mmCIF file of C-alpha atoms in Angstrom:
data_model
loop_
_atom_site.group_PDB
_atom_site.id
_atom_site.type_symbol
_atom_site.label_atom_id
_atom_site.label_comp_id
_atom_site.label_asym_id
_atom_site.label_seq_id
_atom_site.Cartn_x
_atom_site.Cartn_y
_atom_site.Cartn_z
ATOM 1 C CA MET A 1241 64.982 -110.844 -91.576
ATOM 2 C CA GLY A 1242 67.646 -113.305 -92.706
ATOM 3 C CA LYS A 1243 71.349 -112.884 -92.293
ATOM 4 C CA PRO A 1244 72.942 -110.450 -94.776
ATOM 5 C CA SER A 1245 74.841 -112.116 -97.559
ATOM 6 C CA HIS A 1246 78.475 -111.320 -98.099
ATOM 7 C CA PRO A 1247 80.183 -111.354 -101.490
ATOM 8 C CA LYS A 1248 82.443 -114.352 -102.043
ATOM 9 C CA PRO A 1249 86.143 -113.607 -102.569
ATOM 10 C CA LEU A 1250 87.574 -114.113 -106.029
ATOM 11 C CA TRP A 1251 89.663 -117.105 -104.991
ATOM 12 C CA TRP A 1252 86.427 -118.906 -104.048
ATOM 13 C CA ALA A 1253 85.132 -118.549 -107.588
ATOM 14 C CA GLY A 1254 88.402 -119.861 -108.978
ATOM 15 C CA ALA A 1255 88.209 -122.860 -106.681
ATOM 16 C CA LEU A 1256 84.695 -123.688 -107.847
ATOM 17 C CA MET A 1257 85.712 -123.483 -111.492
ATOM 18 C CA SER A 1258 88.808 -125.590 -110.965
ATOM 19 C CA LEU A 1259 86.712 -128.237 -109.220
ATOM 20 C CA GLY A 1260 84.226 -128.211 -112.088
ATOM 21 C CA MET A 1261 81.349 -127.205 -109.800
ATOM 22 C CA ALA A 1262 78.683 -125.703 -112.034
ATOM 23 C CA GLY A 1263 75.744 -123.869 -110.539
ATOM 24 C CA SER A 1264 74.009 -120.570 -110.080
ATOM 25 C CA ALA A 1265 76.423 -119.497 -107.312
ATOM 26 C CA ALA A 1266 79.465 -119.778 -109.552
ATOM 27 C CA ALA A 1267 77.641 -118.334 -112.568
ATOM 28 C CA PHE A 1268 77.375 -114.848 -111.041
ATOM 29 C CA ILE A 1269 80.893 -114.624 -109.606
ATOM 30 C CA PRO A 1270 83.555 -113.156 -111.902
ATOM 31 C CA PRO A 1271 86.603 -115.360 -112.482
ATOM 32 C CA PRO A 1272 89.913 -114.295 -110.957
ATOM 33 C CA PRO A 1273 92.150 -112.191 -113.204
ATOM 34 C CA PRO A 1274 94.901 -113.936 -115.216
ATOM 35 C CA GLN A 1275 98.032 -114.243 -113.104
ATOM 36 C CA SER A 1276 101.514 -115.702 -113.414
ATOM 37 C CA GLY A 1277 102.359 -115.293 -109.737
ATOM 38 C CA VAL A 1278 101.322 -113.918 -106.357
ATOM 39 C CA ASP A 1279 100.943 -110.200 -105.701
ATOM 40 C CA CYS A 1280 101.352 -109.845 -101.942
ATOM 41 C CA ASN A 1281 99.889 -106.343 -102.086
ATOM 42 C CA ALA A 1282 96.651 -107.625 -103.597
ATOM 43 C CA THR A 1283 96.164 -111.311 -102.840
ATOM 44 C CA VAL A 1284 93.412 -113.117 -104.746
ATOM 45 C CA TYR A 1285 93.437 -116.662 -103.363
ATOM 46 C CA ALA A 1286 93.402 -117.709 -99.710
ATOM 47 C CA ILE A 1287 96.587 -119.715 -100.292
ATOM 48 C CA ASP A 1288 98.361 -116.509 -101.354
ATOM 49 C CA THR A 1289 98.568 -115.392 -97.734
ATOM 50 C CA VAL A 1290 100.374 -118.634 -96.885
ATOM 51 C CA VAL A 1291 102.830 -117.994 -99.710
ATOM 52 C CA CYS A 1292 103.411 -114.361 -98.792
ATOM 53 C CA ASP A 1293 104.061 -115.235 -95.137
ATOM 54 C CA ASP A 1294 106.632 -117.914 -95.998
ATOM 55 C CA PRO A 1295 109.963 -116.714 -97.475
ATOM 56 C CA ASP A 1296 110.722 -120.111 -99.040
ATOM 57 C CA LEU A 1297 107.340 -120.380 -100.750
ATOM 58 C CA LEU A 1298 107.538 -116.778 -101.903
ATOM 59 C CA ALA A 1299 110.968 -117.461 -103.412
ATOM 60 C CA MET A 1300 109.481 -120.434 -105.280
ATOM 61 C CA ASP A 1301 106.657 -118.244 -106.564
ATOM 62 C CA ARG A 1302 109.130 -115.657 -107.832
ATOM 63 C CA ALA A 1303 111.230 -118.399 -109.470
ATOM 64 C CA VAL A 1304 108.128 -119.705 -111.261
ATOM 65 C CA GLN A 1305 107.361 -116.204 -112.518
ATOM 66 C CA ARG A 1306 110.906 -115.831 -113.908
ATOM 67 C CA GLU A 1307 110.854 -119.294 -115.473
ATOM 68 C CA THR A 1308 107.503 -118.570 -117.122
ATOM 69 C CA ILE A 1309 109.308 -115.978 -119.216
ATOM 70 C CA ASP A 1310 112.486 -118.013 -119.814
ATOM 71 C CA ALA A 1311 110.748 -121.295 -120.681
ATOM 72 C CA GLY A 1312 109.153 -119.831 -123.801
ATOM 73 C CA ALA A 1313 106.012 -121.150 -125.480
ATOM 74 C CA GLU A 1314 104.015 -123.835 -123.709
ATOM 75 C CA PRO A 1315 102.612 -126.985 -125.321
ATOM 76 C CA PRO A 1316 98.855 -126.960 -125.999
ATOM 77 C CA GLU A 1317 96.780 -127.624 -122.897
ATOM 78 C CA SER A 1318 95.593 -131.224 -122.661
ATOM 79 C CA MET A 1319 95.152 -134.052 -120.149
ATOM 80 C CA PHE A 1320 98.972 -134.312 -120.176
ATOM 81 C CA PHE A 1321 99.834 -130.627 -119.863
ATOM 82 C CA GLU A 1322 98.303 -127.853 -117.777
ATOM 83 C CA ALA A 1323 98.525 -124.267 -118.996
ATOM 84 C CA HIS A 1324 100.196 -121.919 -116.531
ATOM 85 C CA GLU A 1325 97.054 -119.929 -115.690
ATOM 86 C CA THR A 1326 95.079 -123.154 -115.141
ATOM 87 C CA TRP A 1327 97.831 -124.453 -112.873
ATOM 88 C CA PHE A 1328 97.904 -121.179 -110.922
ATOM 89 C CA ARG A 1329 94.151 -121.319 -110.272
ATOM 90 C CA ARG A 1330 94.284 -124.997 -109.257
ATOM 91 C CA ARG A 1331 97.176 -124.205 -106.899
ATOM 92 C CA GLY A 1332 94.657 -122.060 -105.013
ATOM 93 C CA LEU A 1333 92.795 -125.219 -103.980
ATOM 94 C CA CYS A 1334 95.675 -126.043 -101.627
ATOM 95 C CA ALA A 1335 93.915 -123.717 -99.156
ATOM 96 C CA MET A 1336 91.319 -126.485 -98.747
ATOM 97 C CA VAL A 1337 93.943 -129.117 -97.828
ATOM 98 C CA GLU A 1338 94.930 -129.658 -94.193
ATOM 99 C CA ALA A 1339 98.645 -129.574 -95.034
ATOM 100 C CA ALA A 1340 98.256 -126.444 -97.164
ATOM 101 C CA ARG A 1341 101.933 -125.521 -97.092
ATOM 102 C CA ASP A 1342 103.083 -128.952 -98.264
ATOM 103 C CA CYS A 1343 100.463 -128.913 -100.993
ATOM 104 C CA VAL A 1344 101.434 -125.535 -102.427
ATOM 105 C CA ALA A 1345 105.160 -126.328 -102.117
ATOM 106 C CA ALA A 1346 104.568 -129.461 -104.209
ATOM 107 C CA ALA A 1347 102.593 -127.399 -106.725
ATOM 108 C CA TYR A 1348 105.496 -124.986 -107.151
ATOM 109 C CA SER A 1349 108.019 -127.834 -107.361
ATOM 110 C CA GLU A 1350 105.958 -129.423 -110.132
ATOM 111 C CA ARG A 1351 105.791 -126.203 -112.136
ATOM 112 C CA LEU A 1352 109.503 -125.485 -111.756
ATOM 113 C CA ALA A 1353 110.358 -128.994 -112.998
ATOM 114 C CA ILE A 1354 108.034 -128.581 -115.983
ATOM 115 C CA GLN A 1355 109.514 -125.198 -116.831
ATOM 116 C CA LYS A 1356 113.046 -126.606 -116.583
ATOM 117 C CA ALA A 1357 112.104 -129.444 -118.931
ATOM 118 C CA LEU A 1358 110.768 -126.973 -121.504
ATOM 119 C CA ARG A 1359 113.771 -124.673 -121.180
ATOM 120 C CA THR A 1360 116.402 -127.399 -121.578
ATOM 121 C CA ASN A 1361 114.981 -128.854 -124.838
ATOM 122 C CA PRO A 1362 114.541 -132.566 -124.086
ATOM 123 C CA THR A 1363 114.381 -133.632 -127.749
ATOM 124 C CA PRO A 1364 117.999 -134.870 -128.214
ATOM 125 C CA ALA A 1365 117.772 -137.200 -125.213
ATOM 126 C CA ALA A 1366 114.360 -138.653 -126.096
ATOM 127 C CA THR A 1367 113.922 -142.406 -126.626
ATOM 128 C CA GLU A 1368 111.234 -144.168 -128.662
ATOM 129 C CA MET A 1369 108.603 -145.783 -126.416
ATOM 130 C CA LYS A 1370 105.630 -148.131 -126.728
ATOM 131 C CA CYS A 1371 102.812 -146.983 -124.452
ATOM 132 C CA SER A 1372 99.570 -148.594 -123.376
ATOM 133 C CA PRO A 1373 97.166 -147.007 -123.745
ATOM 134 C CA PRO A 1374 98.851 -144.710 -126.286
ATOM 135 C CA PRO A 1375 98.499 -141.085 -125.141
ATOM 136 C CA TRP A 1376 97.929 -139.899 -128.714
ATOM 137 C CA ASN A 1377 98.019 -141.156 -132.305
ATOM 138 C CA GLY A 1378 101.539 -141.572 -133.599
ATOM 139 C CA SER A 1379 104.877 -142.259 -132.017
ATOM 140 C CA VAL A 1380 105.803 -141.414 -128.441
ATOM 141 C CA ARG A 1381 109.279 -140.494 -127.264
ATOM 142 C CA ALA A 1382 110.402 -139.940 -123.695
ATOM 143 C CA SER A 1383 113.247 -137.949 -122.198
ATOM 144 C CA ILE A 1384 113.847 -139.330 -118.700
ATOM 145 C CA THR A 1385 115.631 -137.485 -115.874
ATOM 146 C CA PRO A 1386 115.492 -137.843 -112.060
ATOM 147 C CA GLU A 1387 113.343 -134.685 -111.872
ATOM 148 C CA TRP A 1388 110.914 -135.159 -114.739
ATOM 149 C CA VAL A 1389 109.904 -137.201 -117.773
ATOM 150 C CA ALA A 1390 109.055 -135.302 -120.943
ATOM 151 C CA LEU A 1391 106.800 -136.986 -123.498
ATOM 152 C CA LEU A 1392 107.279 -135.920 -127.104
ATOM 153 C CA ASP A 1393 105.422 -136.665 -130.327
ATOM 154 C CA SER A 1394 106.837 -137.683 -133.701
ATOM 155 C CA LYS A 1395 107.729 -134.064 -134.506
ATOM 156 C CA GLY A 1396 109.802 -133.706 -131.338
ATOM 157 C CA SER A 1397 107.247 -131.402 -129.718
ATOM 158 C CA VAL A 1398 106.733 -131.744 -125.969
ATOM 159 C CA ARG A 1399 103.168 -132.883 -125.275
ATOM 160 C CA GLY A 1400 103.462 -133.491 -121.547
ATOM 161 C CA VAL A 1401 105.883 -133.390 -118.618
ATOM 162 C CA ALA A 1402 105.515 -135.858 -115.743
ATOM 163 C CA VAL A 1403 106.886 -135.283 -112.246
ATOM 164 C CA PRO A 1404 107.135 -137.624 -109.227
ATOM 165 C CA THR A 1405 103.971 -137.964 -107.170
ATOM 166 C CA THR A 1406 103.999 -137.072 -103.463
ATOM 167 C CA LYS A 1407 101.706 -137.439 -100.444
ATOM 168 C CA SER A 1408 101.389 -133.689 -100.066
ATOM 169 C CA GLY A 1409 97.791 -133.370 -101.224
ATOM 170 C CA TRP A 1410 98.892 -131.987 -104.594
ATOM 171 C CA ARG A 1411 98.241 -134.180 -107.633
ATOM 172 C CA PRO A 1412 100.322 -133.486 -110.752
ATOM 173 C CA VAL A 1413 98.470 -133.464 -114.061
ATOM 174 C CA LEU A 1414 100.932 -136.134 -115.184
ATOM 175 C CA GLY A 1415 102.611 -138.034 -112.364
ATOM 176 C CA ILE A 1416 105.492 -140.514 -112.318
ATOM 177 C CA LEU A 1417 104.660 -143.745 -110.495
ATOM 178 C CA LYS A 1418 107.708 -145.697 -111.699
ATOM 179 C CA SER A 1419 110.613 -144.521 -113.819
ATOM 180 C CA GLY A 1420 113.509 -146.343 -115.453
ATOM 181 C CA THR A 1421 115.548 -146.216 -118.632
ATOM 182 C CA LYS A 1422 113.459 -148.994 -120.200
ATOM 183 C CA LYS A 1423 110.068 -148.773 -118.467
ATOM 184 C CA LEU A 1424 107.758 -146.022 -117.286
ATOM 185 C CA GLU A 1425 104.513 -145.990 -115.353
ATOM 186 C CA LEU A 1426 102.673 -142.677 -115.393
ATOM 187 C CA ARG A 1427 99.334 -141.435 -114.107
ATOM 188 C CA SER A 1428 97.175 -138.932 -115.942
ATOM 189 C CA ALA A 1429 93.675 -137.642 -115.275
ATOM 190 C CA ASN A 1430 92.364 -140.519 -117.419
ATOM 191 C CA GLY A 1431 94.278 -143.245 -115.575
ATOM 192 C CA GLY A 1432 97.572 -145.081 -115.833
ATOM 193 C CA ILE A 1433 99.945 -145.190 -118.809
ATOM 194 C CA ARG A 1434 102.607 -147.895 -119.087
ATOM 195 C CA CYS A 1435 105.492 -147.403 -121.478
ATOM 196 C CA GLN A 1436 108.528 -149.476 -122.398
ATOM 197 C CA LYS A 1437 111.497 -148.790 -124.607
ATOM 198 C CA GLY A 1438 110.932 -149.745 -128.236
ATOM 199 C CA LYS A 1439 109.098 -148.604 -131.348
ATOM 200 C CA MET A 1440 105.379 -149.003 -131.880
ATOM 201 C CA GLY A 1441 104.552 -152.398 -133.379
ATOM 202 C CA SER A 1442 107.856 -153.983 -132.320
ATOM 203 C CA ARG A 1443 107.984 -156.990 -130.030
#
């Protein structure tokens, strides 16, 4: 007789989905329930135990949960913006990184910066930019701070928020490689984006 099989934990299914690993194993495992933060009385992901055992990480988790309410509506999910539930599932993959604590701390820092950008309304401080390749059709405006760069469309709607990249093992959906008042270099899932101050079509 072979070894008895054991049911996979829910966080394992979430990790497979976040990695895009299709297959019969993932097909029969229910996805993890929607969450905005960690429940230390009923952890779902392996990384949750790291968070619950670390007061600083747990405080960051609670801050993210509060900011999720205060930040209001999110932009549509795209290659430049990750919906909160998608981010929370992907954060679970930090359990597979050697420096798991650094990875999940960077994940929380990214989300807090994004939530702050949404809450503070970056529209008034946004500057017209020329970007190559253009992230979308139409004009691009950028609001640049030391913590984040918000990208807005012609209607003043936030389409993405970039944060500084780190060597923690966590990769932001939209990362800042270089930032200045006149030039930006960002990295998305589709590659690099270079922007400079000025309107589209201007030299």
